[in-house]
Short mmCIF file of C-alpha atoms in Angstrom, two decimals:
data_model
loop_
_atom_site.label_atom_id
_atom_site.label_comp_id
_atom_site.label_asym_id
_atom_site.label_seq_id
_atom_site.Cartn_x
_atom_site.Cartn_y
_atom_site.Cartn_z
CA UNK A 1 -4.42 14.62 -23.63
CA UNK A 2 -4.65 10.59 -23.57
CA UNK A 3 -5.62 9.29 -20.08
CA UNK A 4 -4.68 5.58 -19.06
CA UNK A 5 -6.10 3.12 -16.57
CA UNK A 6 -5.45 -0.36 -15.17
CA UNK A 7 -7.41 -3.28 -16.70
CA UNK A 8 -6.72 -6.59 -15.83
CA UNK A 9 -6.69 -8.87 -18.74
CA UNK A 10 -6.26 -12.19 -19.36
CA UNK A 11 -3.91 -12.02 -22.88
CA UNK A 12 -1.56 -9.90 -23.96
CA UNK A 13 1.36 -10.11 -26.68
CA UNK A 14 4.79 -9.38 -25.17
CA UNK A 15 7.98 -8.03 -26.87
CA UNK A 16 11.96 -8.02 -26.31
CA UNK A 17 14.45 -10.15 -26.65
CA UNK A 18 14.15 -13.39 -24.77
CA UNK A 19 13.91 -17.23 -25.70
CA UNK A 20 11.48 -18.79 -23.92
CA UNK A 21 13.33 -21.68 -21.58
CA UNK A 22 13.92 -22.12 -17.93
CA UNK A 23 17.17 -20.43 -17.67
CA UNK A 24 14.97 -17.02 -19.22
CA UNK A 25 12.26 -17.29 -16.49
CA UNK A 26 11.61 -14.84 -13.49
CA UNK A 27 12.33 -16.02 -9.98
CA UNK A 28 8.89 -15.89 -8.05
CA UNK A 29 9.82 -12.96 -5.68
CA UNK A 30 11.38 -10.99 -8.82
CA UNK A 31 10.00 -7.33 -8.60
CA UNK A 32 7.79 -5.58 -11.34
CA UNK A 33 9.65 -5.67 -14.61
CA UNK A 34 6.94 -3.64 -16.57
CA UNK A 35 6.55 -4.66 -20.42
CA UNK A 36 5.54 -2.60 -23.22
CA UNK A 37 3.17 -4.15 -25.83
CA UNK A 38 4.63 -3.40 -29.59
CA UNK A 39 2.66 -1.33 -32.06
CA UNK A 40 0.25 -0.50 -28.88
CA UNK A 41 -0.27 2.39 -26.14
CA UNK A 42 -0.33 -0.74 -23.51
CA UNK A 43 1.84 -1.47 -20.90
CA UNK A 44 2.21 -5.19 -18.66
CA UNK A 45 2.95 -5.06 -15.08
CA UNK A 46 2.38 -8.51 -13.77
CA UNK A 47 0.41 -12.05 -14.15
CA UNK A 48 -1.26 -14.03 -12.22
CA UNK A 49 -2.80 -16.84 -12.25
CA UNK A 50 -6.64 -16.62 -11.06
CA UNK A 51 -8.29 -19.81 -8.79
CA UNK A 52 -11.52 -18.31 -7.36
CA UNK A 53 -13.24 -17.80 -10.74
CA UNK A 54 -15.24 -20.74 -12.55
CA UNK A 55 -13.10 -20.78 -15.77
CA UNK A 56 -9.72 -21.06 -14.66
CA UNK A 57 -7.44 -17.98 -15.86
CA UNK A 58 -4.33 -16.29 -16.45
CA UNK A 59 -4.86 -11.86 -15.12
CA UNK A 60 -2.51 -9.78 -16.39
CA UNK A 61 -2.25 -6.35 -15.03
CA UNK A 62 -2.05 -4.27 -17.24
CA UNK A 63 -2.02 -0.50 -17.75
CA UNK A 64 -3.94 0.91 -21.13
CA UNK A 65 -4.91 3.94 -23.21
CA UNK A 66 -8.61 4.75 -21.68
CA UNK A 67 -9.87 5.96 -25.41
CA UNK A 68 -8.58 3.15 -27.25
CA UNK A 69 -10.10 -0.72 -27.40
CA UNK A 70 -6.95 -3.03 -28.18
CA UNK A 71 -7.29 -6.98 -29.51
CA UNK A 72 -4.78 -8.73 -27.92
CA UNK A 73 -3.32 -12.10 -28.33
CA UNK A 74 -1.53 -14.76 -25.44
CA UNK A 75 1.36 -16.56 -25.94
CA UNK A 76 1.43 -19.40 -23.33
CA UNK A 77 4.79 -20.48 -22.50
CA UNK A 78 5.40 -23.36 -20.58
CA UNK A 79 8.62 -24.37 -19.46
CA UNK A 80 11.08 -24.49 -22.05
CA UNK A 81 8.39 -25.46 -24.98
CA UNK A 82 6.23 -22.29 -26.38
CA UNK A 83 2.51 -24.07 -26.65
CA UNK A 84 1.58 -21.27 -29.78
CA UNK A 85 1.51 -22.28 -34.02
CA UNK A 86 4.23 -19.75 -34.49
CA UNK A 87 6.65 -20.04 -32.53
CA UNK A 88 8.37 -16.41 -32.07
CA UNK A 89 11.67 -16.85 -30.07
CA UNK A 90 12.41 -13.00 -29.62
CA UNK A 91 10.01 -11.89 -26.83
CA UNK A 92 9.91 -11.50 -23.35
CA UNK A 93 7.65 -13.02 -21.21
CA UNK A 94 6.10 -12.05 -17.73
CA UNK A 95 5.64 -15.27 -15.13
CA UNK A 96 2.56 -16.16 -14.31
CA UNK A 97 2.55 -16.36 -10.09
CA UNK A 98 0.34 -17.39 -7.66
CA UNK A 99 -0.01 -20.78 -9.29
CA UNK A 100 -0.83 -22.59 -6.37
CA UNK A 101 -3.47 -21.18 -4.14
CA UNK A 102 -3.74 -21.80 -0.03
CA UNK A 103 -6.39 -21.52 2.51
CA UNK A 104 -4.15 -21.29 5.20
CA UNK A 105 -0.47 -21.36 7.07
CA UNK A 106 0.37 -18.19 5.23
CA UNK A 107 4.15 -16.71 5.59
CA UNK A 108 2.45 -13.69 7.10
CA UNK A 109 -0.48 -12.36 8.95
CA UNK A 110 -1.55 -8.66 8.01
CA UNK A 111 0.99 -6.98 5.13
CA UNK A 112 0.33 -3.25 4.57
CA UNK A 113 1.02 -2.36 0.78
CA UNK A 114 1.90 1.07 0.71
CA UNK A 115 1.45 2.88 -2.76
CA UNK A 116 3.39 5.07 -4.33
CA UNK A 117 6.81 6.35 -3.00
CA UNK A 118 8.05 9.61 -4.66
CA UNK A 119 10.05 12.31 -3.98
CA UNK A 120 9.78 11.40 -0.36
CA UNK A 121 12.11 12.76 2.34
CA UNK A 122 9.47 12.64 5.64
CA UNK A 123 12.15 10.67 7.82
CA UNK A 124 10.81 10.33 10.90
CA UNK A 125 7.12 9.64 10.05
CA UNK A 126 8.40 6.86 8.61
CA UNK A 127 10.36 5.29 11.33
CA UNK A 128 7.39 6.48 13.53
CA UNK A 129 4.84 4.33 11.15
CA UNK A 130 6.81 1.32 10.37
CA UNK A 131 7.65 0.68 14.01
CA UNK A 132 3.86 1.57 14.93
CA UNK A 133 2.49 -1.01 12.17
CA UNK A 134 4.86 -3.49 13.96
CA UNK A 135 3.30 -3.13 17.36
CA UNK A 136 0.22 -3.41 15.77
CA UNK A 137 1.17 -6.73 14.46
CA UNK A 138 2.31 -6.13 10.97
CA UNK A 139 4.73 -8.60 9.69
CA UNK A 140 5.50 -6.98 6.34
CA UNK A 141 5.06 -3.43 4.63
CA UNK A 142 5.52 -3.61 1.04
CA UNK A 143 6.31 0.16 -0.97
CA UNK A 144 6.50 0.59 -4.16
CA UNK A 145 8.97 2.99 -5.04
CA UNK A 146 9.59 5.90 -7.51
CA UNK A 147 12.18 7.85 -5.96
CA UNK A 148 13.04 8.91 -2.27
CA UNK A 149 15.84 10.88 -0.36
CA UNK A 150 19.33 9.44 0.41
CA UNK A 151 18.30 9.30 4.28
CA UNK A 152 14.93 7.70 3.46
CA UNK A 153 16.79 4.99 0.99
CA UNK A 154 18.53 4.78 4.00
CA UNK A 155 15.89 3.56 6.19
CA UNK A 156 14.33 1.61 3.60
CA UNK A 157 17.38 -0.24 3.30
CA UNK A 158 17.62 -1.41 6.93
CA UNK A 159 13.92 -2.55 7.34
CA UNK A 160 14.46 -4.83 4.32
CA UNK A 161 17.79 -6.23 6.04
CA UNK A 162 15.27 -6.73 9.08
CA UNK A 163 12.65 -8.45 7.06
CA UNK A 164 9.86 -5.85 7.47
CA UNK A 165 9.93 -4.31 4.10
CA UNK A 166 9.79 -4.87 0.52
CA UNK A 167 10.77 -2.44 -2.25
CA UNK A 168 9.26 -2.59 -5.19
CA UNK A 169 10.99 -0.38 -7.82
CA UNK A 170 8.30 1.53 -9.33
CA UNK A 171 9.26 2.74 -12.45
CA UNK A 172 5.80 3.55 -14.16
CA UNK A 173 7.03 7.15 -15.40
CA UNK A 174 9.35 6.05 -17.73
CA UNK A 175 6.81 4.62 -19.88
CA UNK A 176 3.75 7.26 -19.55
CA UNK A 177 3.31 10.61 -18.23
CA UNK A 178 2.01 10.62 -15.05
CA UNK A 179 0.53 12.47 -12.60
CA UNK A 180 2.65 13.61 -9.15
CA UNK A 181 -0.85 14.87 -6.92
CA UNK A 182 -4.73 12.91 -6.70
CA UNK A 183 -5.96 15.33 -8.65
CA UNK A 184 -5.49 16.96 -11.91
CA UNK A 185 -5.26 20.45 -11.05
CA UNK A 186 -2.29 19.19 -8.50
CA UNK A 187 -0.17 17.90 -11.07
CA UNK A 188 -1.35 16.69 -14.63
CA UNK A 189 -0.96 13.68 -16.24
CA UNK A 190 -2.16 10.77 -18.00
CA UNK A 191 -1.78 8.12 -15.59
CA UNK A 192 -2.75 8.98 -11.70
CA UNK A 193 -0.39 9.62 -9.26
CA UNK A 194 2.54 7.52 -10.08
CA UNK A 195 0.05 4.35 -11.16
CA UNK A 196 -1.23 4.27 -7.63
CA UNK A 197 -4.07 1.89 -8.29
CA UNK A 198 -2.15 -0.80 -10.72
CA UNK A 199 0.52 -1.00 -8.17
CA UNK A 200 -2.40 -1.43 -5.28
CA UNK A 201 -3.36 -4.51 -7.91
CA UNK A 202 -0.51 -5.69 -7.89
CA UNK A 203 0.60 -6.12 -4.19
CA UNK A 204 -2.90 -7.65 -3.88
CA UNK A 205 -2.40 -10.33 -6.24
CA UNK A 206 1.18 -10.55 -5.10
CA UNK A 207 0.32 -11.51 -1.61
CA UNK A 208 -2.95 -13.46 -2.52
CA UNK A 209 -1.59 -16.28 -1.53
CA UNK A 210 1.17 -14.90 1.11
CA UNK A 211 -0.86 -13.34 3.57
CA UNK A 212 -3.90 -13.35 5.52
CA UNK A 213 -4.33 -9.90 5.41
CA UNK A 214 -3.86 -6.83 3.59
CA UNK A 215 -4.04 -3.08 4.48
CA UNK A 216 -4.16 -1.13 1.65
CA UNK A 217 -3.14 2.55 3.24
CA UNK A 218 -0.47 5.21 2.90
CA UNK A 219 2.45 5.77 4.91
CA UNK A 220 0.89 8.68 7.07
CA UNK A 221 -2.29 6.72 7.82
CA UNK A 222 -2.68 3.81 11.03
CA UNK A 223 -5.73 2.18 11.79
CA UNK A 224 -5.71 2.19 15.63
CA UNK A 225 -8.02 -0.20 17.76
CA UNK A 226 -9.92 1.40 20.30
CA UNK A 227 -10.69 -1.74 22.37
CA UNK A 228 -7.88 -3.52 22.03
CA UNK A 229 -4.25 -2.76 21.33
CA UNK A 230 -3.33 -4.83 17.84
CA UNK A 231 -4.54 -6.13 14.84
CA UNK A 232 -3.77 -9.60 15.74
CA UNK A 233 -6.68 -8.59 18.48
CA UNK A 234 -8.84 -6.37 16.12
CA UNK A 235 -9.67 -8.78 13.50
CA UNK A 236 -11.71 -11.56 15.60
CA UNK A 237 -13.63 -8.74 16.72
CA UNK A 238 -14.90 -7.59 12.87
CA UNK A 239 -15.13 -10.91 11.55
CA UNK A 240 -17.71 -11.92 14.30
CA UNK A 241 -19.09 -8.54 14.10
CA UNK A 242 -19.53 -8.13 10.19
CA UNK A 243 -18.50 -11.59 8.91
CA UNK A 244 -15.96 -12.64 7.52
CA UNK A 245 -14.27 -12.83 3.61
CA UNK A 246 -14.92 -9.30 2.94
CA UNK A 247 -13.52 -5.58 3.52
CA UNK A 248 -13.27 -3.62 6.31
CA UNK A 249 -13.63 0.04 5.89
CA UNK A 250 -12.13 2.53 8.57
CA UNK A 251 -13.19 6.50 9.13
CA UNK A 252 -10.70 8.90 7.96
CA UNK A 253 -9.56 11.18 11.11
CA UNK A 254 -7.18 14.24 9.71
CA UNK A 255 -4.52 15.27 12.22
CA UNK A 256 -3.43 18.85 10.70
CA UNK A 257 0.36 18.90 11.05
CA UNK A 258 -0.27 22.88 10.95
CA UNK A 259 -1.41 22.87 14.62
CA UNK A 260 0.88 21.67 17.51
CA UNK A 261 -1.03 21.96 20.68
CA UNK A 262 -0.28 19.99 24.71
CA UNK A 263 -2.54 17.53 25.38
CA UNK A 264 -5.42 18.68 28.30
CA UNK A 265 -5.77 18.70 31.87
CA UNK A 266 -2.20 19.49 32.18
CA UNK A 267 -0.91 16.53 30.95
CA UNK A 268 2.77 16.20 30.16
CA UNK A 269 3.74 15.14 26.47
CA UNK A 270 6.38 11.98 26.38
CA UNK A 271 10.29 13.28 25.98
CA UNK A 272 12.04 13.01 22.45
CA UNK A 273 15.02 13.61 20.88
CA UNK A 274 14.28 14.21 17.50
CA UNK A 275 14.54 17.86 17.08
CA UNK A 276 17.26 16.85 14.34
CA UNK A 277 15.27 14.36 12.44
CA UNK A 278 13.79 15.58 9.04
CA UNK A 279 9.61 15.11 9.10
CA UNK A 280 7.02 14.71 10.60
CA UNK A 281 6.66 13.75 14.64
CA UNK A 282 3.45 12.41 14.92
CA UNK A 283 3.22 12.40 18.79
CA UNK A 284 3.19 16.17 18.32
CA UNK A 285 -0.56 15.99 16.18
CA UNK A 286 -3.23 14.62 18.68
CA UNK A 287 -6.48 17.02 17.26
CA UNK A 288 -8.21 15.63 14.77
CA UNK A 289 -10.12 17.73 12.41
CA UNK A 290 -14.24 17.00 13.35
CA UNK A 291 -16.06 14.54 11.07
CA UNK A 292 -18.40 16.27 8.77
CA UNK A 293 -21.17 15.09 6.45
CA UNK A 294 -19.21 15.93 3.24
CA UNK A 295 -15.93 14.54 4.81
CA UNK A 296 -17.16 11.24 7.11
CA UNK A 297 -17.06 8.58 3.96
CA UNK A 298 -14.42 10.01 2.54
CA UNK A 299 -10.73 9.04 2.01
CA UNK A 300 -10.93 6.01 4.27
CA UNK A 301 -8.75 2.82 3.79
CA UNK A 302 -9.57 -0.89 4.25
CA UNK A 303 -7.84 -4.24 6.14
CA UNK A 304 -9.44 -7.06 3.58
CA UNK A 305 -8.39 -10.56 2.99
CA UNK A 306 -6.87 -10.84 0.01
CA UNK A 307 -8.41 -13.77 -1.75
CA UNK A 308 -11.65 -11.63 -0.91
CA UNK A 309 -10.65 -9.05 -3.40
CA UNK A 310 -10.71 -8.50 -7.29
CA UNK A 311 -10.35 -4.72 -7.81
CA UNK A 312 -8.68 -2.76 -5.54
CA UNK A 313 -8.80 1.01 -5.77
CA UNK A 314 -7.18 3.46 -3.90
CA UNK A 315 -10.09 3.91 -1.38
CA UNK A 316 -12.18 0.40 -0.93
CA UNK A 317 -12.69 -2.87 -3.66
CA UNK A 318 -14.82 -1.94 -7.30
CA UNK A 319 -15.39 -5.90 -6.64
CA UNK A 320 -15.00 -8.45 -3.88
CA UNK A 321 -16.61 -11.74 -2.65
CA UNK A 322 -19.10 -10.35 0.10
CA UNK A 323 -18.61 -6.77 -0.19
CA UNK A 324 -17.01 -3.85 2.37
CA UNK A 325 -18.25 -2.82 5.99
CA UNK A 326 -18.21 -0.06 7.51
CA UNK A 327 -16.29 -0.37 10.96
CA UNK A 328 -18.09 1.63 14.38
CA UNK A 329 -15.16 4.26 14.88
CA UNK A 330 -15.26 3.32 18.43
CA UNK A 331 -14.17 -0.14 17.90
CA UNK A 332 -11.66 1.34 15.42
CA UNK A 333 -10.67 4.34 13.08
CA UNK A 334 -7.81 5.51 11.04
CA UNK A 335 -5.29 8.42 12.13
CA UNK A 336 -4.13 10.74 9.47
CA UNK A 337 -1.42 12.68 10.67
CA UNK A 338 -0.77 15.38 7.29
CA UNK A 339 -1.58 19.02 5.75
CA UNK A 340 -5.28 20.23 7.25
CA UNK A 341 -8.35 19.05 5.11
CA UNK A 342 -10.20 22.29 6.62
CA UNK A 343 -7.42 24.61 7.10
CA UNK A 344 -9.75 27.73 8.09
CA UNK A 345 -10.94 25.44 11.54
CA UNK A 346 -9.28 27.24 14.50
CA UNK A 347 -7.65 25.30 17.34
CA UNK A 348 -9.91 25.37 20.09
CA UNK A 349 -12.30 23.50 17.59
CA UNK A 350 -9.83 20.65 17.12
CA UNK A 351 -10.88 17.48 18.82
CA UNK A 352 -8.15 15.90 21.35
CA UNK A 353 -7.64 12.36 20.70
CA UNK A 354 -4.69 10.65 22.76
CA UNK A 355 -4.68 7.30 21.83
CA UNK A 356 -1.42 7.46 19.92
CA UNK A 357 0.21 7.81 23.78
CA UNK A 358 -0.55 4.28 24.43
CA UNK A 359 1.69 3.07 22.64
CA UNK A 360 4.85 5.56 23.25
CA UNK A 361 6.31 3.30 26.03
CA UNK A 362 7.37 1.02 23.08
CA UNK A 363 7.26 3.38 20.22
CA UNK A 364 9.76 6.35 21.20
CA UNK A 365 12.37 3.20 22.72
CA UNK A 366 12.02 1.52 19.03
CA UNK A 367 12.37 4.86 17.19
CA UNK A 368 15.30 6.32 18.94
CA UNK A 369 17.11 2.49 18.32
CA UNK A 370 16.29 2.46 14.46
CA UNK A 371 17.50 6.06 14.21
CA UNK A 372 20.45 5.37 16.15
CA UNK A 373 21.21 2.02 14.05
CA UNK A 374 20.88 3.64 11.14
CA UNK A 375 23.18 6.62 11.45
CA UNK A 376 20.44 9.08 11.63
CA UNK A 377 20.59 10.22 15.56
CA UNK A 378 23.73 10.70 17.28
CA UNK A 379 24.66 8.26 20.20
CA UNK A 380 24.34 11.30 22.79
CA UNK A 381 21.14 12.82 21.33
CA UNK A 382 19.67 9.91 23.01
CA UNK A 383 17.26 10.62 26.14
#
């Protein structure tokens, strides 16, 4: 069975049926219109144009057949003139972005790129994360997106009228066979899980030049301060500590939605309302599975600045400008609220970790309202 990967390149030969002039040419925010190469088991996602190198140059993102090694040619169009001794006037072309790069006064401060959407129908996890990014400072969340429930389009589609969040339709499958779990025996394929790590590339490159920060996590994952209450508050704090211009790498802490326990010393979980709500309530998970040797630098997701990274992967860079740091768990750590990573633990050897609570005086208030908004809770349900 062939097995694909992501390669950036810097030249590729595009097909379809395009001139090449100004009225042809992608808007800069247009989403990822994937290409296929002719004659060639290649694929084009998006291309960008690359300042921090020594050679200036053109990346395209590209997704190609692992076993076979491709020559590829560029065709440089630019504007409505195509700069190449044969001039072919039936092909498509992808725009190259980022052509202007910035050092600072970006449109946002920390985007989360959230990779990849499928088959997903966990309602209220989602509400409960996207309003929980926000209090952490998050100005946008960008998905990319296979396929989802009506209710969940649903939500989507309000946080984009909002301004939080940008879909980006996903449509890898239709051009490879690709795999729906992380690891083969969950679902084989030749391309892994939904092109996880191209789209990753992508949002990096996308918001190079667009934010100062990027998370690079899933939906059911939030890196919590332990010091302080945001991001916006967090990040001074690693910089000074590790430096600054590279990755920051947080512990993986599994919350097992399988066990559903009070907190201690008699303490009172907050009221909700969501008994009706499809998914998972994460207020309800506060044991955390205990760190082991063979699971304490695993699975762990980073905050990096973008123009600090060249090759994302799902978990940390392959290649940055000053490398990745581990953060001290008690200045911060990630919470992983999903299915138990060591389902044969018992209870009582769960470890209670509350922090979540600090925030419910804004988070249940903000939940209930985008439910509510959004047709999803009834006006009465409402406590």
């Amino acid at each position: 069975m062939p097995s694909y990967q992501t390669k950036s390149q810097t030249s590729a030969l595009l097909r379809r049926t395009q001139q090449c002039n100004p009225g042809h040419m992608a808007p800069q925010r247009e989403k990822v219109s994937f290409v296929a190469v002719d004659g060639m088991k290649t694929f084009l996602v998006s291309a960008y144009w690359e300042h921090r190198t020594e050679q200036k140059e053109v990346h395209v993102l590209a997704v190609v057949l692992r076993s076979k090694t491709q020559s590829y040619r560029c065709h440089l169009c630019c504007q409505d003139q195509l700069h190449i001794s044969e001039d072919k006037r039936d092909q498509e072309f992808l725009e190259v972005k980022n052509q202007e790069a910035k050092t600072d006064s970006f449109p946002y401060t920390f985007t989360v790129c959230i990779s990849t959407m499928f088959e997903y129908t966990n309602v209220l996890q989602l509400v409960q994360s996207l309003e929980m990014l926000q209090l952490l400072g998050v100005n946008r969340v960008v998905i990319y997106k296979t396929s989802c429930s009506p209710k969940i389009q649903r939500i989507l589609d309000y946080y984009t009228r909002k301004g939080l969040v940008e879909v980006i339709p996903w449509s890898v499958s239709r051009f490879v066979n690709v795999s729906r779990g992380w690891l083969p025996e969950h679902g084989p394929g030749d391309l892994h899980y939904f092109g996880q790590i191209p789209a990753l590339c992508d949002c990096t490159y996308r918001y190079m030049y667009e934010s100062k920060y990027v998370a690079l996590q899933d939906i059911d994952e939030l890196i919590l301060p332990q010091s302080v209450n945001s991001w916006l508050e967090l990040l001074p704090l690693l910089e000074n500590k590790y430096g600054a211009d590279r990755c920051y790498m947080f512990e993986n802490n599994v919350f097992p939605i399988t066990v559903t326990q009070p907190p201690p010393n008699s303490q009172t979980p907050p009221p909700q309302s969501w008994q009706n709500v499809s998914g998972v309530n994460i207020l309800d998970h506060l044991y955390h599975e205990p760190i082991t040797e063979a699971t304490h630098f695993s699975n762990f997701k980073i905050i990096v600045s973008p123009r600090a990274a060249f090759t994302p992967t799902v978990h940390g860079l392959l290649d940055s400008v000053n490398g990745c740091k581990w953060v001290d768990r008690n200045i911060a750590r990630m919470y992983h609220t999903r299915a138990a990573k060591q389902p044969n633990l018992k209870p009582d050897q769960l470890i209670y970790d509350g922090r979540l609570l600090n925030y419910n005086t804004h988070l249940t208030p903000a939940v209930n309202t985008v439910l509510r908004e959004s047709g999803l809770l009834p006006e009465g349900s409402i406590q």
